């Protein structure tokens, strides 16, 4: 079988080389065509596909590649090499690379929805989540704090991120948001508002444990001031290995309307803001605010292989 291998060579601290991945694929009987996602013209490799697209990298790499595969009816396999691997965790893809590769032949095919955000500046797609409030404002802070920091392993980096989020949580003030989900008003003051397609955000923070990326529904997580202590204790528990998720407020629906005032908003790992910000990780968006964002899902726009 001819496959297209999309590889982030820096993922997993660069421990999985082009050579080793190609060898593993050939030993399993595949005929791979290699493309590094570090190259600006990487989408060109997706114009003439084989029978399967394999993505070796983390969540950022998966997002980057699959947005070029929406609606193209091609199976996608993930070799999770990132730090969090939130997409793989939601799909239950968690094994050695060798076992994953050999398991593709008998793998189940799982349909996957893609998020769509309609706004005055156009249409944006997301795979994991779109959100406002605490999370997109903390992401650039944590990223800046980590600059130049070496980590011995992915677990060490995840622990650092969890500690940082926990510290910042207690200094964050909730914001007022106008929110409508399937015609019902959920407006209020929230620490965090996340429209989830998968279960986790950031450093494996599970806020929507029942989210199913193939059910056509958004899981909208609304964390209030009253849940601050519960959220903080959950992060503490995660650091000690207990990942039991509290009963956060999660509302399920198909059409979310969010009144956006211009503060940081994230679409997967991309952060945008219409307001001035000192952080280089935040993209400036020249857009008059406030505006209403229309958020929905495009059902079954992708298909992933999930080894059984």
PDB file of C-alpha atoms in Angstrom:
ATOM      1  CA  UNK A   1       0.000   0.000   0.000  1.00  0.00           C
ATOM      2  CA  UNK A   2       1.312   3.440  -0.954  1.00  0.00           C
ATOM      3  CA  UNK A   3       1.062   5.950   1.879  1.00  0.00           C
ATOM      4  CA  UNK A   4       1.945   9.604   2.370  1.00  0.00           C
ATOM      5  CA  UNK A   5       4.006  10.176   5.530  1.00  0.00           C
ATOM      6  CA  UNK A   6       3.768  13.700   6.957  1.00  0.00           C
ATOM      7  CA  UNK A   7       6.466  14.088   9.618  1.00  0.00           C
ATOM      8  CA  UNK A   8       7.393  16.820  12.072  1.00  0.00           C
ATOM      9  CA  UNK A   9      11.117  16.071  12.585  1.00  0.00           C
ATOM     10  CA  UNK A  10      11.300  18.135  15.792  1.00  0.00           C
ATOM     11  CA  UNK A  11       8.359  16.413  17.516  1.00  0.00           C
ATOM     12  CA  UNK A  12       9.148  14.143  20.438  1.00  0.00           C
ATOM     13  CA  UNK A  13      12.401  16.045  20.984  1.00  0.00           C
ATOM     14  CA  UNK A  14      13.547  14.743  17.587  1.00  0.00           C
ATOM     15  CA  UNK A  15      13.851  11.145  18.794  1.00  0.00           C
ATOM     16  CA  UNK A  16      12.063   9.653  15.777  1.00  0.00           C
ATOM     17  CA  UNK A  17      14.028  10.321  12.622  1.00  0.00           C
ATOM     18  CA  UNK A  18      12.910  10.205   9.020  1.00  0.00           C
ATOM     19  CA  UNK A  19      15.111   7.162   8.512  1.00  0.00           C
ATOM     20  CA  UNK A  20      13.683   5.168  11.430  1.00  0.00           C
ATOM     21  CA  UNK A  21      10.074   5.940  10.493  1.00  0.00           C
ATOM     22  CA  UNK A  22      10.564   4.979   6.852  1.00  0.00           C
ATOM     23  CA  UNK A  23      12.261   1.753   7.915  1.00  0.00           C
ATOM     24  CA  UNK A  24       9.382   0.844  10.251  1.00  0.00           C
ATOM     25  CA  UNK A  25       6.824   1.520   7.525  1.00  0.00           C
ATOM     26  CA  UNK A  26       8.677  -0.532   4.906  1.00  0.00           C
ATOM     27  CA  UNK A  27       9.135  -3.424   7.321  1.00  0.00           C
ATOM     28  CA  UNK A  28       5.352  -3.421   7.792  1.00  0.00           C
ATOM     29  CA  UNK A  29       4.881  -3.701   4.030  1.00  0.00           C
ATOM     30  CA  UNK A  30       4.064  -0.082   3.176  1.00  0.00           C
ATOM     31  CA  UNK A  31       5.434   2.027   0.335  1.00  0.00           C
ATOM     32  CA  UNK A  32       5.888   5.469   1.942  1.00  0.00           C
ATOM     33  CA  UNK A  33       6.286   8.868   0.305  1.00  0.00           C
ATOM     34  CA  UNK A  34       7.929  11.232   2.836  1.00  0.00           C
ATOM     35  CA  UNK A  35       7.218  14.916   3.493  1.00  0.00           C
ATOM     36  CA  UNK A  36       8.514  17.088   6.339  1.00  0.00           C
ATOM     37  CA  UNK A  37       5.878  19.455   7.735  1.00  0.00           C
ATOM     38  CA  UNK A  38       8.640  21.950   8.542  1.00  0.00           C
ATOM     39  CA  UNK A  39       8.787  22.887   4.866  1.00  0.00           C
ATOM     40  CA  UNK A  40       6.546  25.761   3.778  1.00  0.00           C
ATOM     41  CA  UNK A  41       5.302  23.913   0.706  1.00  0.00           C
ATOM     42  CA  UNK A  42       4.335  20.739   2.607  1.00  0.00           C
ATOM     43  CA  UNK A  43       0.691  20.899   1.361  1.00  0.00           C
ATOM     44  CA  UNK A  44       1.996  20.098  -2.123  1.00  0.00           C
ATOM     45  CA  UNK A  45       2.617  16.516  -0.960  1.00  0.00           C
ATOM     46  CA  UNK A  46      -1.105  16.246  -0.217  1.00  0.00           C
ATOM     47  CA  UNK A  47      -2.162  16.987  -3.787  1.00  0.00           C
ATOM     48  CA  UNK A  48      -1.418  13.449  -5.028  1.00  0.00           C
ATOM     49  CA  UNK A  49      -2.121  11.103  -2.145  1.00  0.00           C
ATOM     50  CA  UNK A  50      -1.586   7.406  -1.699  1.00  0.00           C
ATOM     51  CA  UNK A  51      -4.186   5.177  -0.074  1.00  0.00           C
ATOM     52  CA  UNK A  52      -3.431   6.463   3.423  1.00  0.00           C
ATOM     53  CA  UNK A  53      -2.005   9.588   5.082  1.00  0.00           C
ATOM     54  CA  UNK A  54       0.160   8.921   8.144  1.00  0.00           C
ATOM     55  CA  UNK A  55       0.957  11.881  10.402  1.00  0.00           C
ATOM     56  CA  UNK A  56       3.959  11.591  12.718  1.00  0.00           C
ATOM     57  CA  UNK A  57       3.897  14.455  15.199  1.00  0.00           C
ATOM     58  CA  UNK A  58       1.895  16.121  17.944  1.00  0.00           C
ATOM     59  CA  UNK A  59      -1.465  17.875  17.984  1.00  0.00           C
ATOM     60  CA  UNK A  60      -0.108  20.920  16.164  1.00  0.00           C
ATOM     61  CA  UNK A  61       1.178  18.765  13.318  1.00  0.00           C
ATOM     62  CA  UNK A  62      -2.081  16.821  13.086  1.00  0.00           C
ATOM     63  CA  UNK A  63      -4.086  20.074  12.943  1.00  0.00           C
ATOM     64  CA  UNK A  64      -1.749  21.550  10.351  1.00  0.00           C
ATOM     65  CA  UNK A  65      -2.086  18.569   8.016  1.00  0.00           C
ATOM     66  CA  UNK A  66      -5.718  17.489   8.366  1.00  0.00           C
ATOM     67  CA  UNK A  67      -7.064  20.952   7.576  1.00  0.00           C
ATOM     68  CA  UNK A  68      -5.891  20.206   4.019  1.00  0.00           C
ATOM     69  CA  UNK A  69      -7.762  16.878   4.028  1.00  0.00           C
ATOM     70  CA  UNK A  70     -11.255  18.023   5.048  1.00  0.00           C
ATOM     71  CA  UNK A  71     -13.874  16.249   2.958  1.00  0.00           C
ATOM     72  CA  UNK A  72     -11.324  14.351   0.862  1.00  0.00           C
ATOM     73  CA  UNK A  73     -12.371  10.822   1.888  1.00  0.00           C
ATOM     74  CA  UNK A  74      -8.862   9.581   2.718  1.00  0.00           C
ATOM     75  CA  UNK A  75      -8.075   7.559   5.868  1.00  0.00           C
ATOM     76  CA  UNK A  76      -5.661   9.226   8.286  1.00  0.00           C
ATOM     77  CA  UNK A  77      -3.357   7.443  10.734  1.00  0.00           C
ATOM     78  CA  UNK A  78      -1.614   9.181  13.633  1.00  0.00           C
ATOM     79  CA  UNK A  79       1.798   8.335  15.066  1.00  0.00           C
ATOM     80  CA  UNK A  80       1.644  10.503  18.230  1.00  0.00           C
ATOM     81  CA  UNK A  81       5.054  12.091  18.849  1.00  0.00           C
ATOM     82  CA  UNK A  82       4.021  15.297  20.620  1.00  0.00           C
ATOM     83  CA  UNK A  83       3.902  16.436  24.219  1.00  0.00           C
ATOM     84  CA  UNK A  84       0.164  16.306  24.940  1.00  0.00           C
ATOM     85  CA  UNK A  85      -1.228  14.261  22.011  1.00  0.00           C
ATOM     86  CA  UNK A  86      -4.770  15.277  22.962  1.00  0.00           C
ATOM     87  CA  UNK A  87      -6.310  14.207  19.653  1.00  0.00           C
ATOM     88  CA  UNK A  88      -4.763  10.740  19.859  1.00  0.00           C
ATOM     89  CA  UNK A  89      -5.874  10.342  23.468  1.00  0.00           C
ATOM     90  CA  UNK A  90      -9.488  11.136  22.581  1.00  0.00           C
ATOM     91  CA  UNK A  91      -9.331   8.567  19.765  1.00  0.00           C
ATOM     92  CA  UNK A  92      -7.696   5.956  22.009  1.00  0.00           C
ATOM     93  CA  UNK A  93      -4.496   5.853  19.951  1.00  0.00           C
ATOM     94  CA  UNK A  94      -1.928   4.998  22.607  1.00  0.00           C
ATOM     95  CA  UNK A  95       0.635   2.300  21.808  1.00  0.00           C
ATOM     96  CA  UNK A  96       4.177   1.913  20.537  1.00  0.00           C
ATOM     97  CA  UNK A  97       4.798   3.202  17.018  1.00  0.00           C
ATOM     98  CA  UNK A  98       5.578  -0.321  15.836  1.00  0.00           C
ATOM     99  CA  UNK A  99       2.280  -1.703  17.169  1.00  0.00           C
ATOM    100  CA  UNK A 100       0.328   1.208  15.734  1.00  0.00           C
ATOM    101  CA  UNK A 101       1.846   0.712  12.281  1.00  0.00           C
ATOM    102  CA  UNK A 102       1.218  -3.043  12.217  1.00  0.00           C
ATOM    103  CA  UNK A 103      -2.300  -2.435  13.532  1.00  0.00           C
ATOM    104  CA  UNK A 104      -3.356  -0.224  10.632  1.00  0.00           C
ATOM    105  CA  UNK A 105      -4.213  -3.246   8.463  1.00  0.00           C
ATOM    106  CA  UNK A 106      -7.018  -4.285  10.832  1.00  0.00           C
ATOM    107  CA  UNK A 107      -7.844  -0.856  12.270  1.00  0.00           C
ATOM    108  CA  UNK A 108     -11.341   0.522  12.586  1.00  0.00           C
ATOM    109  CA  UNK A 109     -12.233   3.662  10.637  1.00  0.00           C
ATOM    110  CA  UNK A 110     -13.630   6.409  12.836  1.00  0.00           C
ATOM    111  CA  UNK A 111     -15.433   9.444  11.462  1.00  0.00           C
ATOM    112  CA  UNK A 112     -14.363  12.786  12.910  1.00  0.00           C
ATOM    113  CA  UNK A 113     -16.193  16.122  12.910  1.00  0.00           C
ATOM    114  CA  UNK A 114     -14.454  19.402  12.085  1.00  0.00           C
ATOM    115  CA  UNK A 115     -15.307  22.671  13.810  1.00  0.00           C
ATOM    116  CA  UNK A 116     -16.319  25.700  11.758  1.00  0.00           C
ATOM    117  CA  UNK A 117     -16.259  29.313  12.968  1.00  0.00           C
ATOM    118  CA  UNK A 118     -18.067  31.898  10.830  1.00  0.00           C
ATOM    119  CA  UNK A 119     -17.002  35.478  11.508  1.00  0.00           C
ATOM    120  CA  UNK A 120     -16.857  38.861   9.763  1.00  0.00           C
ATOM    121  CA  UNK A 121     -13.284  38.113   8.664  1.00  0.00           C
ATOM    122  CA  UNK A 122     -14.124  34.723   7.134  1.00  0.00           C
ATOM    123  CA  UNK A 123     -14.351  31.039   7.973  1.00  0.00           C
ATOM    124  CA  UNK A 124     -11.939  29.281  10.333  1.00  0.00           C
ATOM    125  CA  UNK A 125     -11.734  25.540  10.983  1.00  0.00           C
ATOM    126  CA  UNK A 126     -10.731  23.845  14.210  1.00  0.00           C
ATOM    127  CA  UNK A 127     -10.083  20.221  15.123  1.00  0.00           C
ATOM    128  CA  UNK A 128      -9.742  20.310  18.914  1.00  0.00           C
ATOM    129  CA  UNK A 129     -11.488  23.348  20.401  1.00  0.00           C
ATOM    130  CA  UNK A 130     -12.174  27.056  20.184  1.00  0.00           C
ATOM    131  CA  UNK A 131     -12.278  29.090  23.361  1.00  0.00           C
ATOM    132  CA  UNK A 132     -12.000  32.370  25.225  1.00  0.00           C
ATOM    133  CA  UNK A 133     -11.193  33.434  28.744  1.00  0.00           C
ATOM    134  CA  UNK A 134      -8.481  31.939  30.882  1.00  0.00           C
ATOM    135  CA  UNK A 135      -6.988  29.358  28.544  1.00  0.00           C
ATOM    136  CA  UNK A 136      -5.997  31.488  25.505  1.00  0.00           C
ATOM    137  CA  UNK A 137      -4.751  34.252  27.814  1.00  0.00           C
ATOM    138  CA  UNK A 138      -2.559  31.830  29.744  1.00  0.00           C
ATOM    139  CA  UNK A 139      -1.128  29.977  26.739  1.00  0.00           C
ATOM    140  CA  UNK A 140       1.276  32.780  25.666  1.00  0.00           C
ATOM    141  CA  UNK A 141       2.290  33.400  29.293  1.00  0.00           C
ATOM    142  CA  UNK A 142       3.274  29.774  29.768  1.00  0.00           C
ATOM    143  CA  UNK A 143       4.994  29.674  26.377  1.00  0.00           C
ATOM    144  CA  UNK A 144       7.058  32.762  27.251  1.00  0.00           C
ATOM    145  CA  UNK A 145       7.986  31.361  30.669  1.00  0.00           C
ATOM    146  CA  UNK A 146       9.236  28.127  29.067  1.00  0.00           C
ATOM    147  CA  UNK A 147      11.519  29.853  26.583  1.00  0.00           C
ATOM    148  CA  UNK A 148      15.029  28.422  26.877  1.00  0.00           C
ATOM    149  CA  UNK A 149      13.880  25.819  29.392  1.00  0.00           C
ATOM    150  CA  UNK A 150      15.137  22.309  28.631  1.00  0.00           C
ATOM    151  CA  UNK A 151      12.941  19.330  29.494  1.00  0.00           C
ATOM    152  CA  UNK A 152      14.207  15.793  29.968  1.00  0.00           C
ATOM    153  CA  UNK A 153      10.925  14.296  28.758  1.00  0.00           C
ATOM    154  CA  UNK A 154       7.419  15.112  27.569  1.00  0.00           C
ATOM    155  CA  UNK A 155       6.098  14.264  31.032  1.00  0.00           C
ATOM    156  CA  UNK A 156       8.403  16.867  32.574  1.00  0.00           C
ATOM    157  CA  UNK A 157       7.064  19.497  30.185  1.00  0.00           C
ATOM    158  CA  UNK A 158       3.452  18.516  30.916  1.00  0.00           C
ATOM    159  CA  UNK A 159       4.097  18.832  34.662  1.00  0.00           C
ATOM    160  CA  UNK A 160       5.655  22.263  34.147  1.00  0.00           C
ATOM    161  CA  UNK A 161       2.622  23.397  32.139  1.00  0.00           C
ATOM    162  CA  UNK A 162       0.167  22.087  34.738  1.00  0.00           C
ATOM    163  CA  UNK A 163       2.030  23.863  37.552  1.00  0.00           C
ATOM    164  CA  UNK A 164       2.049  27.091  35.547  1.00  0.00           C
ATOM    165  CA  UNK A 165      -1.669  26.895  34.758  1.00  0.00           C
ATOM    166  CA  UNK A 166      -2.452  26.156  38.383  1.00  0.00           C
ATOM    167  CA  UNK A 167      -0.475  29.215  39.539  1.00  0.00           C
ATOM    168  CA  UNK A 168      -2.070  31.506  36.971  1.00  0.00           C
ATOM    169  CA  UNK A 169      -5.564  30.179  37.686  1.00  0.00           C
ATOM    170  CA  UNK A 170      -5.688  31.839  41.096  1.00  0.00           C
ATOM    171  CA  UNK A 171      -4.800  35.253  39.635  1.00  0.00           C
ATOM    172  CA  UNK A 172      -7.307  35.222  36.792  1.00  0.00           C
ATOM    173  CA  UNK A 173     -10.514  37.249  36.987  1.00  0.00           C
ATOM    174  CA  UNK A 174     -13.647  35.882  35.301  1.00  0.00           C
ATOM    175  CA  UNK A 175     -15.052  37.775  32.331  1.00  0.00           C
ATOM    176  CA  UNK A 176     -18.609  38.369  31.162  1.00  0.00           C
ATOM    177  CA  UNK A 177     -19.612  36.537  27.974  1.00  0.00           C
ATOM    178  CA  UNK A 178     -22.783  36.554  25.901  1.00  0.00           C
ATOM    179  CA  UNK A 179     -23.388  32.952  24.852  1.00  0.00           C
ATOM    180  CA  UNK A 180     -26.262  31.216  23.083  1.00  0.00           C
ATOM    181  CA  UNK A 181     -26.301  27.462  22.406  1.00  0.00           C
ATOM    182  CA  UNK A 182     -29.075  26.103  20.179  1.00  0.00           C
ATOM    183  CA  UNK A 183     -31.169  29.153  21.047  1.00  0.00           C
ATOM    184  CA  UNK A 184     -30.732  28.870  24.818  1.00  0.00           C
ATOM    185  CA  UNK A 185     -29.002  31.698  26.698  1.00  0.00           C
ATOM    186  CA  UNK A 186     -25.948  30.757  28.790  1.00  0.00           C
ATOM    187  CA  UNK A 187     -24.536  34.264  29.214  1.00  0.00           C
ATOM    188  CA  UNK A 188     -22.591  34.925  32.403  1.00  0.00           C
ATOM    189  CA  UNK A 189     -19.199  35.493  33.984  1.00  0.00           C
ATOM    190  CA  UNK A 190     -16.782  32.647  33.352  1.00  0.00           C
ATOM    191  CA  UNK A 191     -13.154  31.763  33.973  1.00  0.00           C
ATOM    192  CA  UNK A 192     -13.139  29.594  30.893  1.00  0.00           C
ATOM    193  CA  UNK A 193     -15.386  29.052  27.872  1.00  0.00           C
ATOM    194  CA  UNK A 194     -14.401  26.195  25.556  1.00  0.00           C
ATOM    195  CA  UNK A 195     -16.322  24.716  22.643  1.00  0.00           C
ATOM    196  CA  UNK A 196     -14.807  21.239  22.618  1.00  0.00           C
ATOM    197  CA  UNK A 197     -14.671  18.741  19.771  1.00  0.00           C
ATOM    198  CA  UNK A 198     -12.314  16.461  21.731  1.00  0.00           C
ATOM    199  CA  UNK A 199     -11.912  15.782  25.456  1.00  0.00           C
ATOM    200  CA  UNK A 200      -8.687  17.572  26.449  1.00  0.00           C
ATOM    201  CA  UNK A 201      -7.077  20.991  26.118  1.00  0.00           C
ATOM    202  CA  UNK A 202      -3.496  22.094  26.755  1.00  0.00           C
ATOM    203  CA  UNK A 203      -1.369  19.799  28.928  1.00  0.00           C
ATOM    204  CA  UNK A 204      -3.901  16.925  28.971  1.00  0.00           C
ATOM    205  CA  UNK A 205      -6.481  18.952  30.918  1.00  0.00           C
ATOM    206  CA  UNK A 206      -9.675  16.916  30.512  1.00  0.00           C
ATOM    207  CA  UNK A 207     -12.607  19.326  30.664  1.00  0.00           C
ATOM    208  CA  UNK A 208     -15.052  17.375  28.473  1.00  0.00           C
ATOM    209  CA  UNK A 209     -14.633  13.671  29.328  1.00  0.00           C
ATOM    210  CA  UNK A 210     -17.734  12.614  27.369  1.00  0.00           C
ATOM    211  CA  UNK A 211     -16.901  14.538  24.186  1.00  0.00           C
ATOM    212  CA  UNK A 212     -17.156  12.396  21.057  1.00  0.00           C
ATOM    213  CA  UNK A 213     -15.629  14.004  17.947  1.00  0.00           C
ATOM    214  CA  UNK A 214     -17.932  12.012  15.699  1.00  0.00           C
ATOM    215  CA  UNK A 215     -21.335  12.707  17.258  1.00  0.00           C
ATOM    216  CA  UNK A 216     -22.077  16.047  15.586  1.00  0.00           C
ATOM    217  CA  UNK A 217     -22.270  17.916  18.904  1.00  0.00           C
ATOM    218  CA  UNK A 218     -20.073  20.525  20.557  1.00  0.00           C
ATOM    219  CA  UNK A 219     -19.359  20.038  24.255  1.00  0.00           C
ATOM    220  CA  UNK A 220     -19.357  23.607  25.583  1.00  0.00           C
ATOM    221  CA  UNK A 221     -17.468  23.890  28.877  1.00  0.00           C
ATOM    222  CA  UNK A 222     -18.371  26.830  31.136  1.00  0.00           C
ATOM    223  CA  UNK A 223     -16.233  27.153  34.285  1.00  0.00           C
ATOM    224  CA  UNK A 224     -17.446  29.743  36.788  1.00  0.00           C
ATOM    225  CA  UNK A 225     -15.804  31.568  39.691  1.00  0.00           C
ATOM    226  CA  UNK A 226     -17.513  29.075  42.019  1.00  0.00           C
ATOM    227  CA  UNK A 227     -15.614  26.243  40.298  1.00  0.00           C
ATOM    228  CA  UNK A 228     -12.170  27.866  40.631  1.00  0.00           C
ATOM    229  CA  UNK A 229     -11.157  25.798  43.673  1.00  0.00           C
ATOM    230  CA  UNK A 230     -12.476  22.612  42.089  1.00  0.00           C
ATOM    231  CA  UNK A 231     -10.491  23.321  38.920  1.00  0.00           C
ATOM    232  CA  UNK A 232      -7.346  24.081  40.930  1.00  0.00           C
ATOM    233  CA  UNK A 233      -7.706  20.857  42.927  1.00  0.00           C
ATOM    234  CA  UNK A 234      -8.168  18.928  39.694  1.00  0.00           C
ATOM    235  CA  UNK A 235      -4.857  20.321  38.370  1.00  0.00           C
ATOM    236  CA  UNK A 236      -3.186  19.361  41.667  1.00  0.00           C
ATOM    237  CA  UNK A 237      -4.598  15.842  41.368  1.00  0.00           C
ATOM    238  CA  UNK A 238      -3.325  15.559  37.789  1.00  0.00           C
ATOM    239  CA  UNK A 239       0.179  16.359  39.027  1.00  0.00           C
ATOM    240  CA  UNK A 240      -0.062  13.447  41.469  1.00  0.00           C
ATOM    241  CA  UNK A 241      -1.378  11.051  38.822  1.00  0.00           C
ATOM    242  CA  UNK A 242      -5.097  11.229  39.627  1.00  0.00           C
ATOM    243  CA  UNK A 243      -6.827  12.406  36.443  1.00  0.00           C
ATOM    244  CA  UNK A 244     -10.415  11.921  37.632  1.00  0.00           C
ATOM    245  CA  UNK A 245     -12.376  14.776  36.062  1.00  0.00           C
ATOM    246  CA  UNK A 246     -14.765  16.830  38.220  1.00  0.00           C
ATOM    247  CA  UNK A 247     -18.314  17.478  37.041  1.00  0.00           C
ATOM    248  CA  UNK A 248     -17.678  20.781  35.290  1.00  0.00           C
ATOM    249  CA  UNK A 249     -20.616  22.497  33.611  1.00  0.00           C
ATOM    250  CA  UNK A 250     -20.776  21.043  30.089  1.00  0.00           C
ATOM    251  CA  UNK A 251     -23.623  21.900  27.708  1.00  0.00           C
ATOM    252  CA  UNK A 252     -24.038  19.974  24.463  1.00  0.00           C
ATOM    253  CA  UNK A 253     -25.365  21.473  21.265  1.00  0.00           C
ATOM    254  CA  UNK A 254     -24.863  22.045  17.560  1.00  0.00           C
ATOM    255  CA  UNK A 255     -24.871  25.824  17.120  1.00  0.00           C
ATOM    256  CA  UNK A 256     -22.966  28.161  19.433  1.00  0.00           C
ATOM    257  CA  UNK A 257     -23.125  31.947  19.195  1.00  0.00           C
ATOM    258  CA  UNK A 258     -20.435  33.833  21.096  1.00  0.00           C
ATOM    259  CA  UNK A 259     -20.229  37.622  21.407  1.00  0.00           C
ATOM    260  CA  UNK A 260     -16.513  38.391  21.139  1.00  0.00           C
ATOM    261  CA  UNK A 261     -15.053  41.655  22.460  1.00  0.00           C
ATOM    262  CA  UNK A 262     -11.515  41.339  21.071  1.00  0.00           C
ATOM    263  CA  UNK A 263      -9.578  39.644  23.891  1.00  0.00           C
ATOM    264  CA  UNK A 264      -7.501  36.534  23.217  1.00  0.00           C
ATOM    265  CA  UNK A 265      -9.321  33.695  21.480  1.00  0.00           C
ATOM    266  CA  UNK A 266      -7.841  30.386  20.386  1.00  0.00           C
ATOM    267  CA  UNK A 267      -8.632  28.122  17.466  1.00  0.00           C
ATOM    268  CA  UNK A 268      -6.778  24.937  18.433  1.00  0.00           C
ATOM    269  CA  UNK A 269      -3.241  26.205  19.219  1.00  0.00           C
ATOM    270  CA  UNK A 270      -3.552  29.448  17.223  1.00  0.00           C
ATOM    271  CA  UNK A 271      -4.265  32.507  19.372  1.00  0.00           C
ATOM    272  CA  UNK A 272      -5.696  35.752  18.021  1.00  0.00           C
ATOM    273  CA  UNK A 273      -6.639  39.068  19.584  1.00  0.00           C
ATOM    274  CA  UNK A 274      -8.038  42.366  18.306  1.00  0.00           C
ATOM    275  CA  UNK A 275      -6.656  44.162  21.353  1.00  0.00           C
ATOM    276  CA  UNK A 276      -2.998  45.100  21.773  1.00  0.00           C
ATOM    277  CA  UNK A 277      -0.942  42.347  23.360  1.00  0.00           C
ATOM    278  CA  UNK A 278       2.757  42.088  24.282  1.00  0.00           C
ATOM    279  CA  UNK A 279       3.003  38.390  23.476  1.00  0.00           C
ATOM    280  CA  UNK A 280       4.612  37.215  20.252  1.00  0.00           C
ATOM    281  CA  UNK A 281       2.505  34.035  20.252  1.00  0.00           C
ATOM    282  CA  UNK A 282      -0.681  36.079  19.804  1.00  0.00           C
ATOM    283  CA  UNK A 283      -1.625  37.009  16.243  1.00  0.00           C
ATOM    284  CA  UNK A 284      -2.989  40.554  15.756  1.00  0.00           C
ATOM    285  CA  UNK A 285      -6.441  40.638  14.202  1.00  0.00           C
ATOM    286  CA  UNK A 286      -7.471  43.976  12.706  1.00  0.00           C
ATOM    287  CA  UNK A 287     -11.171  43.677  13.328  1.00  0.00           C
ATOM    288  CA  UNK A 288     -13.691  46.062  14.825  1.00  0.00           C
ATOM    289  CA  UNK A 289     -15.363  44.502  17.845  1.00  0.00           C
ATOM    290  CA  UNK A 290     -17.649  43.363  19.321  1.00  0.00           C
ATOM    291  CA  UNK A 291     -18.750  40.737  16.816  1.00  0.00           C
ATOM    292  CA  UNK A 292     -20.774  37.546  17.046  1.00  0.00           C
ATOM    293  CA  UNK A 293     -19.001  34.305  16.185  1.00  0.00           C
ATOM    294  CA  UNK A 294     -21.109  31.464  14.788  1.00  0.00           C
ATOM    295  CA  UNK A 295     -19.618  28.108  15.794  1.00  0.00           C
ATOM    296  CA  UNK A 296     -20.769  24.719  14.529  1.00  0.00           C
ATOM    297  CA  UNK A 297     -19.471  21.345  13.360  1.00  0.00           C
ATOM    298  CA  UNK A 298     -19.095  19.855   9.895  1.00  0.00           C
ATOM    299  CA  UNK A 299     -20.017  16.233  10.643  1.00  0.00           C
ATOM    300  CA  UNK A 300     -17.752  13.372   9.571  1.00  0.00           C
ATOM    301  CA  UNK A 301     -15.413  15.596   7.548  1.00  0.00           C
ATOM    302  CA  UNK A 302     -12.379  13.437   8.396  1.00  0.00           C
ATOM    303  CA  UNK A 303     -11.703   9.745   8.957  1.00  0.00           C
ATOM    304  CA  UNK A 304      -9.039   8.313  11.275  1.00  0.00           C
ATOM    305  CA  UNK A 305      -7.684   4.798  11.654  1.00  0.00           C
ATOM    306  CA  UNK A 306      -8.025   3.531  15.222  1.00  0.00           C
ATOM    307  CA  UNK A 307      -6.219   0.217  15.889  1.00  0.00           C
ATOM    308  CA  UNK A 308      -8.389  -2.315  17.703  1.00  0.00           C
TER     309      UNK A 308
END
